[in-house]
Coordinates of C-alpha atoms and ligand atoms in Angstrom, one line a residue:
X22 CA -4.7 -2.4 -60.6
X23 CA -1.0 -1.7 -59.7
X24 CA -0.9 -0.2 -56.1
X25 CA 2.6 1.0 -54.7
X26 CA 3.2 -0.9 -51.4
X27 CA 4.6 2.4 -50.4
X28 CA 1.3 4.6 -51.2
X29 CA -0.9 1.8 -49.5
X30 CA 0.3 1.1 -46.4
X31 CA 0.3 3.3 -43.6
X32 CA 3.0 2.2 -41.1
X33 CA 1.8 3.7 -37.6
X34 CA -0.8 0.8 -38.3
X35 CA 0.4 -1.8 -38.0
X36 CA 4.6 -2.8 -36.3
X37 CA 5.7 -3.2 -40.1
X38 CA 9.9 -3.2 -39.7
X39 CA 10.7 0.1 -41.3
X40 CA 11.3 0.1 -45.0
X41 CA 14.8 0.0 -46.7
X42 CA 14.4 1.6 -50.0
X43 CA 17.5 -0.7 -51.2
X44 CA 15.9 -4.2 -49.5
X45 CA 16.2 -6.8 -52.1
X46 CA 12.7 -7.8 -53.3
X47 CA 12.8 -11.0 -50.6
X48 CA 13.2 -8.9 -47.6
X49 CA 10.5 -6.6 -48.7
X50 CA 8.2 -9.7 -49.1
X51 CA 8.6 -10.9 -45.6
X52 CA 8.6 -7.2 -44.2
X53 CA 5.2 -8.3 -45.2
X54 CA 4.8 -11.3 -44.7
X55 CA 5.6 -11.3 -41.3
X56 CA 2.7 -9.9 -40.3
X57 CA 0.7 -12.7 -40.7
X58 CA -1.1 -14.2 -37.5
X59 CA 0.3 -16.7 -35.6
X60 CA -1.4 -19.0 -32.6
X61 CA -0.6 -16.7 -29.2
X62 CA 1.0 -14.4 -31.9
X63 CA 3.8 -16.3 -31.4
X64 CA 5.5 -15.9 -34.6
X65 CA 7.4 -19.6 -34.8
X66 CA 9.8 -18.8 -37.4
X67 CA 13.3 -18.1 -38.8
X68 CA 14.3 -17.3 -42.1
X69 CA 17.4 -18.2 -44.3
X70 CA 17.7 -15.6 -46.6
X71 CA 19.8 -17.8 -49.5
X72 CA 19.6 -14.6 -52.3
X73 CA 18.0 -11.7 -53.3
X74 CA 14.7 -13.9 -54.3
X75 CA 15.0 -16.3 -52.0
X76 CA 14.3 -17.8 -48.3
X77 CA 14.0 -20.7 -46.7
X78 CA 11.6 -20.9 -43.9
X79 CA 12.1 -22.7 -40.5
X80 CA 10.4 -23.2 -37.4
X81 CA 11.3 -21.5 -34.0
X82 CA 11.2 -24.4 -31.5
X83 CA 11.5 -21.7 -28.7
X84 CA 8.6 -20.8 -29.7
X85 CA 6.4 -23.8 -29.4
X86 CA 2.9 -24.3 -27.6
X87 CA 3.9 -28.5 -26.2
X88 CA 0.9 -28.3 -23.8
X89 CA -2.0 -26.7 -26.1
X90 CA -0.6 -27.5 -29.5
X91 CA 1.1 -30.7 -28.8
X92 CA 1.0 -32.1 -32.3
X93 CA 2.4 -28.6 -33.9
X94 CA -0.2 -28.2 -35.8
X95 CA -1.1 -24.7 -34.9
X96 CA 2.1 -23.3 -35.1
X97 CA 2.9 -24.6 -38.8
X98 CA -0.6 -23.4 -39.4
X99 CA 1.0 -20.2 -38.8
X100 CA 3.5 -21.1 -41.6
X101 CA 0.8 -21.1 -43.9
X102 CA -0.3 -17.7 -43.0
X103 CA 3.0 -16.3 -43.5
X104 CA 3.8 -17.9 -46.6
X105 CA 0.4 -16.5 -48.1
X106 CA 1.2 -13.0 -46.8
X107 CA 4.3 -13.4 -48.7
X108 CA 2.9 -14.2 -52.1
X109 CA 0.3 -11.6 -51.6
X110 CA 3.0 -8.7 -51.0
X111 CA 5.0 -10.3 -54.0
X112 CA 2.4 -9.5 -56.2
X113 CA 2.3 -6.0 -55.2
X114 CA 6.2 -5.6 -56.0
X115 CA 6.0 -7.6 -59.7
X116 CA 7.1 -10.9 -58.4
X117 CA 5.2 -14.4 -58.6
X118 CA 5.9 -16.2 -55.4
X119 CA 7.0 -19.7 -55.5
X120 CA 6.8 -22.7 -52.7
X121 CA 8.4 -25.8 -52.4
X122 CA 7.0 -26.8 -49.4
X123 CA 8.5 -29.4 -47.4
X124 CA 11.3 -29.9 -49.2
X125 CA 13.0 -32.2 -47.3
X126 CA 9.7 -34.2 -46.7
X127 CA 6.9 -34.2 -43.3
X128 CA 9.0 -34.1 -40.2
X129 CA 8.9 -35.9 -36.5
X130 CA 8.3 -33.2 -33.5
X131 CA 12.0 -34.0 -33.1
X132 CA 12.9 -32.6 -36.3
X133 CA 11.0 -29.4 -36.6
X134 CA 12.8 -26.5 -36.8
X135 CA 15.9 -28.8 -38.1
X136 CA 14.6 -29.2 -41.7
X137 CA 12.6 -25.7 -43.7
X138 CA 9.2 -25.6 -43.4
X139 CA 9.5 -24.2 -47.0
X140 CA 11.5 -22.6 -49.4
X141 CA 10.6 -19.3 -51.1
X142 CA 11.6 -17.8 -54.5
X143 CA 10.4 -15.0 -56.3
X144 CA 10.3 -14.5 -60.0
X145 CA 10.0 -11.6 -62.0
X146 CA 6.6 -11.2 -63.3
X147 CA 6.2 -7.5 -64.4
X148 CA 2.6 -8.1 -65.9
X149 CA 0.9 -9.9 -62.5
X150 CA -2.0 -8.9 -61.2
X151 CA -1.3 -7.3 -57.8
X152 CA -3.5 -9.6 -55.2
X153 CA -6.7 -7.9 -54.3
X154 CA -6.1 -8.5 -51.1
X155 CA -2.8 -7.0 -50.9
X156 CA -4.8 -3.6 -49.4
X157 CA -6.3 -5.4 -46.7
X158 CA -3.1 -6.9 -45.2
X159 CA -2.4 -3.9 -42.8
X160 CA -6.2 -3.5 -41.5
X161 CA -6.6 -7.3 -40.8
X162 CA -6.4 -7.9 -37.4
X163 CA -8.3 -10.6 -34.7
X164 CA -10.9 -9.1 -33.2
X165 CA -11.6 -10.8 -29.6
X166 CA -14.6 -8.2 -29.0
X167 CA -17.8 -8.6 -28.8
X168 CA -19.7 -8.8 -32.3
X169 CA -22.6 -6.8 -33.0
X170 CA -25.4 -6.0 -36.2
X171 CA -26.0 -8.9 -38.8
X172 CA -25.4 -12.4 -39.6
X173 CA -23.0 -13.5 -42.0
X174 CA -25.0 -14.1 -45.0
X175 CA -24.3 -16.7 -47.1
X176 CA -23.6 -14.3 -49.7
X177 CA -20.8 -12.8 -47.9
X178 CA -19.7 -16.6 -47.3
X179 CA -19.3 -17.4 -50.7
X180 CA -17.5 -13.9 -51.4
X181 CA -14.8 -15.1 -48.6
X182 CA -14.6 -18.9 -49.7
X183 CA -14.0 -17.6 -53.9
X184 CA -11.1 -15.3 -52.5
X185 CA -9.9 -18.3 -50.6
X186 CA -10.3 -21.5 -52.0
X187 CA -7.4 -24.0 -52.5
X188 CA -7.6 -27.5 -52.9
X189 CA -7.4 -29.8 -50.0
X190 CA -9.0 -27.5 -47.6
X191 CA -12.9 -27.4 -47.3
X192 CA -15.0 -23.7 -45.9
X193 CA -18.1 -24.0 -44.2
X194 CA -20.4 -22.6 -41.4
X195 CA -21.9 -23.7 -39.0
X196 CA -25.7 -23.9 -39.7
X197 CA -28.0 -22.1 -38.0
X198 CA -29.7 -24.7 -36.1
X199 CA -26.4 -25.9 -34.2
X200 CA -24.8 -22.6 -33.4
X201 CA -26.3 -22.7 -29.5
X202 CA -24.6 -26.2 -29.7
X203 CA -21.5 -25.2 -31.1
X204 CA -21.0 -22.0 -28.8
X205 CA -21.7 -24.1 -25.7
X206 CA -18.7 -26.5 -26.4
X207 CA -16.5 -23.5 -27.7
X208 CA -17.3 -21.8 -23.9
X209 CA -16.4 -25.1 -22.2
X210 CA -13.6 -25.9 -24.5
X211 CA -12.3 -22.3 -23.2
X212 CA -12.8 -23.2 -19.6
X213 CA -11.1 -26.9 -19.6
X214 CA -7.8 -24.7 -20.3
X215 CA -8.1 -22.1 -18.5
X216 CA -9.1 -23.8 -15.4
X217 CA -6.3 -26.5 -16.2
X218 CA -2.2 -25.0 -14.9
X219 CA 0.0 -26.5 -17.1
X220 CA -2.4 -25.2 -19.9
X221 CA -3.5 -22.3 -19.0
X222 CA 0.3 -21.4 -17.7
X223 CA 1.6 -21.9 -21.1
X224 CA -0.6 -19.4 -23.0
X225 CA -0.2 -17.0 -20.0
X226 CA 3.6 -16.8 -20.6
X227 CA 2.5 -15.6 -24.3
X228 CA 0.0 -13.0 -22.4
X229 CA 1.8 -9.4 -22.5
X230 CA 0.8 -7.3 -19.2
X231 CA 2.5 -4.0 -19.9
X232 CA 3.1 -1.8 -23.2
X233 CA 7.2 -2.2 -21.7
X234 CA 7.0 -5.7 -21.9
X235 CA 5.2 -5.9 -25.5
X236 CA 7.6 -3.2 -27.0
X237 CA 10.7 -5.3 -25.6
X238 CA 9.3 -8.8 -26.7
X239 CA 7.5 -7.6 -30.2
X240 CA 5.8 -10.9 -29.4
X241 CA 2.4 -12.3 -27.9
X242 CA -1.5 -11.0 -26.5
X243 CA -1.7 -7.9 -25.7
X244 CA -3.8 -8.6 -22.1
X245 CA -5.4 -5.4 -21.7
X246 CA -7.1 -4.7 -25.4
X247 CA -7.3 -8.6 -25.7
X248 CA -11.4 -8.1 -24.6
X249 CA -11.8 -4.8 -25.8
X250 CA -11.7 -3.7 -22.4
X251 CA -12.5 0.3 -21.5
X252 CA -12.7 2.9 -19.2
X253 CA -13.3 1.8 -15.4
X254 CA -13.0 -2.2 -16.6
X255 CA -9.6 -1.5 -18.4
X256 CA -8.3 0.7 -15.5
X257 CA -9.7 -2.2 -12.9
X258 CA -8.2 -4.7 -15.1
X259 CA -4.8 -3.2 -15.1
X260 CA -4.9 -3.0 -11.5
X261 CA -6.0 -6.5 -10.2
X262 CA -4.2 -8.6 -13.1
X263 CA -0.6 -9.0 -13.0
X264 CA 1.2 -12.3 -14.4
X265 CA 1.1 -13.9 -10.9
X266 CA -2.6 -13.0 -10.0
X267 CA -3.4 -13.5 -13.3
X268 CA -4.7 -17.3 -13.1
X269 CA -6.0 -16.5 -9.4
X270 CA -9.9 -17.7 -9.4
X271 CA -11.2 -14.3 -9.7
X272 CA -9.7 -13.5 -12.7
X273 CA -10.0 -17.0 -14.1
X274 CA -13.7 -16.0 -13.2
X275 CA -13.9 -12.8 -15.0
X276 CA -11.7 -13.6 -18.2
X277 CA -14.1 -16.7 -18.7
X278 CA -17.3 -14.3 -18.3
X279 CA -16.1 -12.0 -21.1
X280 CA -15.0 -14.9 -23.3
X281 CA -18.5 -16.4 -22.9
X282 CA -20.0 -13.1 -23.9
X283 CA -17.5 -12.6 -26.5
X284 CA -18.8 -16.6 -27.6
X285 CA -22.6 -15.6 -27.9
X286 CA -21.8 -12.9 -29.9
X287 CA -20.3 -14.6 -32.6
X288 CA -22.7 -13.7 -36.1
X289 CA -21.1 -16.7 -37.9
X290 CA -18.7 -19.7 -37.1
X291 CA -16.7 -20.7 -39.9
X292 CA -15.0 -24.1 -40.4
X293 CA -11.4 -25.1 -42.1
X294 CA -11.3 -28.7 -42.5
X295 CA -8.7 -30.9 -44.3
X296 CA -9.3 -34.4 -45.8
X297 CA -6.2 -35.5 -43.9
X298 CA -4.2 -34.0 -41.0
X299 CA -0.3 -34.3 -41.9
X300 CA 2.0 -31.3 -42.3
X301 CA 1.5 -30.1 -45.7
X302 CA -3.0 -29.9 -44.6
X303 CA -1.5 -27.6 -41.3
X304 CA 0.6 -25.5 -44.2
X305 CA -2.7 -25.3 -47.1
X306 CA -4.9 -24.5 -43.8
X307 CA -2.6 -21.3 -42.9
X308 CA -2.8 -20.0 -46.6
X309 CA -6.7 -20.5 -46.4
X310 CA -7.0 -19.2 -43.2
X311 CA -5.2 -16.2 -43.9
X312 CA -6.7 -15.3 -47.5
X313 CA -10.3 -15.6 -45.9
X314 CA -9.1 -13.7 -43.4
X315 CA -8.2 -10.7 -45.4
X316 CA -11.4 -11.0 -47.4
X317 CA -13.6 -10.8 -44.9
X318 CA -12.0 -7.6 -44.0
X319 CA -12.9 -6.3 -47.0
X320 CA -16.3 -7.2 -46.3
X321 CA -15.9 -5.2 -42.8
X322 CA -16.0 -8.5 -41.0
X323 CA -13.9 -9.5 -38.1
X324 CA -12.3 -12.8 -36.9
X325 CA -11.4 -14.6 -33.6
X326 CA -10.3 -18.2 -34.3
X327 CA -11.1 -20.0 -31.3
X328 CA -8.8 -23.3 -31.9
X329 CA -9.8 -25.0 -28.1
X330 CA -12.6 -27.5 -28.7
X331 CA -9.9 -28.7 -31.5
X332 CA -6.5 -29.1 -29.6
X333 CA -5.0 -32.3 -29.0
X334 CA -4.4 -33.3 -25.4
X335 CA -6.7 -35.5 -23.2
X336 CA -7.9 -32.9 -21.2
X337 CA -10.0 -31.7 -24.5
X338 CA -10.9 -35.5 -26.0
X339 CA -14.5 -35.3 -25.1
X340 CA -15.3 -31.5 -26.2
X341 CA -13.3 -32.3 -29.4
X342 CA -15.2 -34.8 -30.4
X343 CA -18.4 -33.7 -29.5
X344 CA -17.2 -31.0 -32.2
X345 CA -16.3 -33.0 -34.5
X346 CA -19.6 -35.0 -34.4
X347 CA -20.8 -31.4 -34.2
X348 CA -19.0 -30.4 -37.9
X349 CA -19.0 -34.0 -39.5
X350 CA -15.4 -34.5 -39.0
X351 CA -14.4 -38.4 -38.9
X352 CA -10.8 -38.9 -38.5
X353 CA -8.3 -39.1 -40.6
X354 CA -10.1 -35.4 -41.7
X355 CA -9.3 -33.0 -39.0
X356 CA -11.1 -29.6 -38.2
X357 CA -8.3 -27.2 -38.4
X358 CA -10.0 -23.9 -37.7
X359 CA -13.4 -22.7 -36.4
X360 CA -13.4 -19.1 -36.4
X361 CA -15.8 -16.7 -34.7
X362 CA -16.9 -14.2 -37.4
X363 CA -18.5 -10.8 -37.3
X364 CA -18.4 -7.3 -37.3
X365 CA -16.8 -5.0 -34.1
X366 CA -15.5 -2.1 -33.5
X367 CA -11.6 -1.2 -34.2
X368 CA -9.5 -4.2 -32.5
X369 CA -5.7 -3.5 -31.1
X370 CA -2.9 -3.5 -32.8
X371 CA -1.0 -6.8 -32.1
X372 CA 3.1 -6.5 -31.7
X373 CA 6.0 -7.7 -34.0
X374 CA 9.3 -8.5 -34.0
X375 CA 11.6 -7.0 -36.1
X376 CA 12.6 -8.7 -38.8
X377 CA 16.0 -8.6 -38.1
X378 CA 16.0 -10.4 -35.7
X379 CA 13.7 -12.9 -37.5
X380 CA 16.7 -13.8 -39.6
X381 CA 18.9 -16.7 -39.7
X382 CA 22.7 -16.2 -38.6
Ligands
FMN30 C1 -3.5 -21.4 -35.9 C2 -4.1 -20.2 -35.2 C3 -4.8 -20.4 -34.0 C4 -5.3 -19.3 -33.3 N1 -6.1 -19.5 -32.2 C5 -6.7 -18.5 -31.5 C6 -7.5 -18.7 -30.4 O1 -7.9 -19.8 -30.0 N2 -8.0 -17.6 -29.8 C7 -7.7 -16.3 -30.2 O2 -8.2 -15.3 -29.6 N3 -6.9 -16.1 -31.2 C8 -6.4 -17.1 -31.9 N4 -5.6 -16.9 -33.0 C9 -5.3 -15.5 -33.4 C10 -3.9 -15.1 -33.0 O3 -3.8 -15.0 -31.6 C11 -3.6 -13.7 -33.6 O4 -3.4 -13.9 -35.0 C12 -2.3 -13.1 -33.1 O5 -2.4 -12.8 -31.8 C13 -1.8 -11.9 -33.9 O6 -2.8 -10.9 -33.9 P1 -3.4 -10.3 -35.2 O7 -4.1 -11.5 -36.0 O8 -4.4 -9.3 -34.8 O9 -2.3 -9.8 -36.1 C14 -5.0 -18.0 -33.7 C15 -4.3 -17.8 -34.9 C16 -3.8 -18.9 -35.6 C17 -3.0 -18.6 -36.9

């Protein structure tokens, strides 16, 4: 199957940077692949482009999370995703993506963003395959709605783990008999933060209040579609919540009640867990994460990672590992992702930067 990346992909869909017909096959790739998802769509990146095949890849430390992902881990999960998007839209123009990853070896907090996360190179390979998921790349997107019809059967599990699978990084779900469990700690997880300010002040500064201030950033949660929010509630929402009244108890209130009911809804909870939890796990997590991702869509299933109960700082110590106990997770394995799966209606469109101004120098 050789789609055109022209014929597939509908721009208006998704905030693709526009295509230059005489892009050099790297810059195409990342057009791409920087559409991956990214904790608080933050998108903590900058690219070297060193040729026409290749890129070095570098985090943003402006765009860090210090208070809700202290370690980094989410954000170089978001690596991950990106460099999978990249190989997948490789395929698509005749190229085999390679990774050296790390190259310069695990870094201190200190160092990130001083040393590449990776570097990229493409090579010619006229006869590959184009990735099956390359078709789903423009309709993937999280779905924070409620989730309605069936369960995920296991046959739809094993579908997503065989388009996924890498070494290092183990799928699961959740069993049946501890989903109440697990849904209960994923609700309080969500309330330790957003009732804590330093916390809950860091993700709101990636919330996006107007369709001004997401067009001018490219950047961050669209607030308003976030819940799936509607009609009256949408037009109440826009009204009463405004950055500064955003965290007022009311709206703490009401943001945790539509979580919660977001939470119960869930028709599956997948798990991403790693044997270890250094650099290179957050980097195979990312490519997992982001290749189940896209074949769930096919399967007309949603996600909604909800990374909480599994962040590092003290305020989260007993809820994490009460879900850890929860999953079987002893240290030094780590629970990287638990995802809320199932199927919703149409989710927003999340913003991008351009990728210009992605670019290095
Ligand atoms: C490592 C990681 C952690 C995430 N954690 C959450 C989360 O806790 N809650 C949530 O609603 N979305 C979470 N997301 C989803 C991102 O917010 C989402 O990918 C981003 O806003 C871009 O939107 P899109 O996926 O629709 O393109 C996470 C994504 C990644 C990669």
């Amino acid at each position: 199957m050789t789609e055109s990346i022209y014929t597939v992909f509908d721009t208006s869909d998704r905030p693709l940077s526009a295509i230059d017909a005489d892009a050099p096959p790297i810059l195409e790739a990342l057009r791409i692949g920087i559409t991956a998802p990214s904790a608080h769509n933050t998108q903590p990146w900058t690219i070297d482009i060193r040729s026409g095949t290749e890129a070095s890849l570098y985090f943003d430390p402006a765009r860090s999370l210090p208070f809700t992902d202290p370690l980094g881990r989410q954000v170089h999960i978001s690596h991950g995703t990106l460099l999978e998007m990249t190989a997948i839209a490789a395929t698509s123009l005749g190229y085999r993506a390679e990774f050296n990853i790390l190259p310069e070896g695990e870094m201190s907090f200190a160092e990130f963003g001083t040393k590449p996360t990776a570097h990229i190179r493409l090579v010619p390979a006229p006869d590959i395959e184009v990735d099956l998921l390359f078709g789903r790349i423009l309709h993937r997107r999280t779905s924070r709605r409620a989730y309605e019809g069936q369960r995920v059967t296991e046959a739809e599990f094993r579908k997503i783990v065989e388009q996924s699978k890498r070494e290092g990084v183990d799928a699961g779900m959740i069993p049946e008999d501890r989903f109440a469990e697990a849904t209960e700690i994923i609700k309080q997880a969500v309330a330790v933060e957003v009732n804590d300010r330093p916390l809950y002040g860091e993700s709101l500064t990636w919330f996006r209040f107007s369709k001004r201030e997401i067009a001018e950033k490219g950047d961050g949660i669209n607030l308003f579609t976030m819940s799936g929010l509607t009609g009256l509630m949408l037009h109440l929402a826009r009204l009463t919540m405004r950055p500064r009244t955003f965290d007022a108890a009311l709206n703490r209130k009401s943001f945790l009640k539509t979580f919660d009911q977001a939470a119960a809804s869930a028709r599956g909870l997948l798990t991403l867990v790693t044997p270890t939890n250094t650099m290179s796990d957050w980097i195979n997590t990312g490519r997992v994460y982001v290749r189940a991702q896209l074949a769930a869509d096919a399967l007309g299933l949603r996600f909604q990672p909800v990374s909480q109960s599994l962040q590092e700082f003290p305020e989260m110590d007993k809820l994490r590992a009460k879900m850890d106990a929860l999953v079987g997770v002893t240290t030094p394995a780590k629970l990287q992702m638990l995802v809320r799966v199932g199927r919703s209606q149409p989710p927003a469109l999340s913003p991008r930067r351009e990728l210009g101004s992605i670019i290095r120098g």
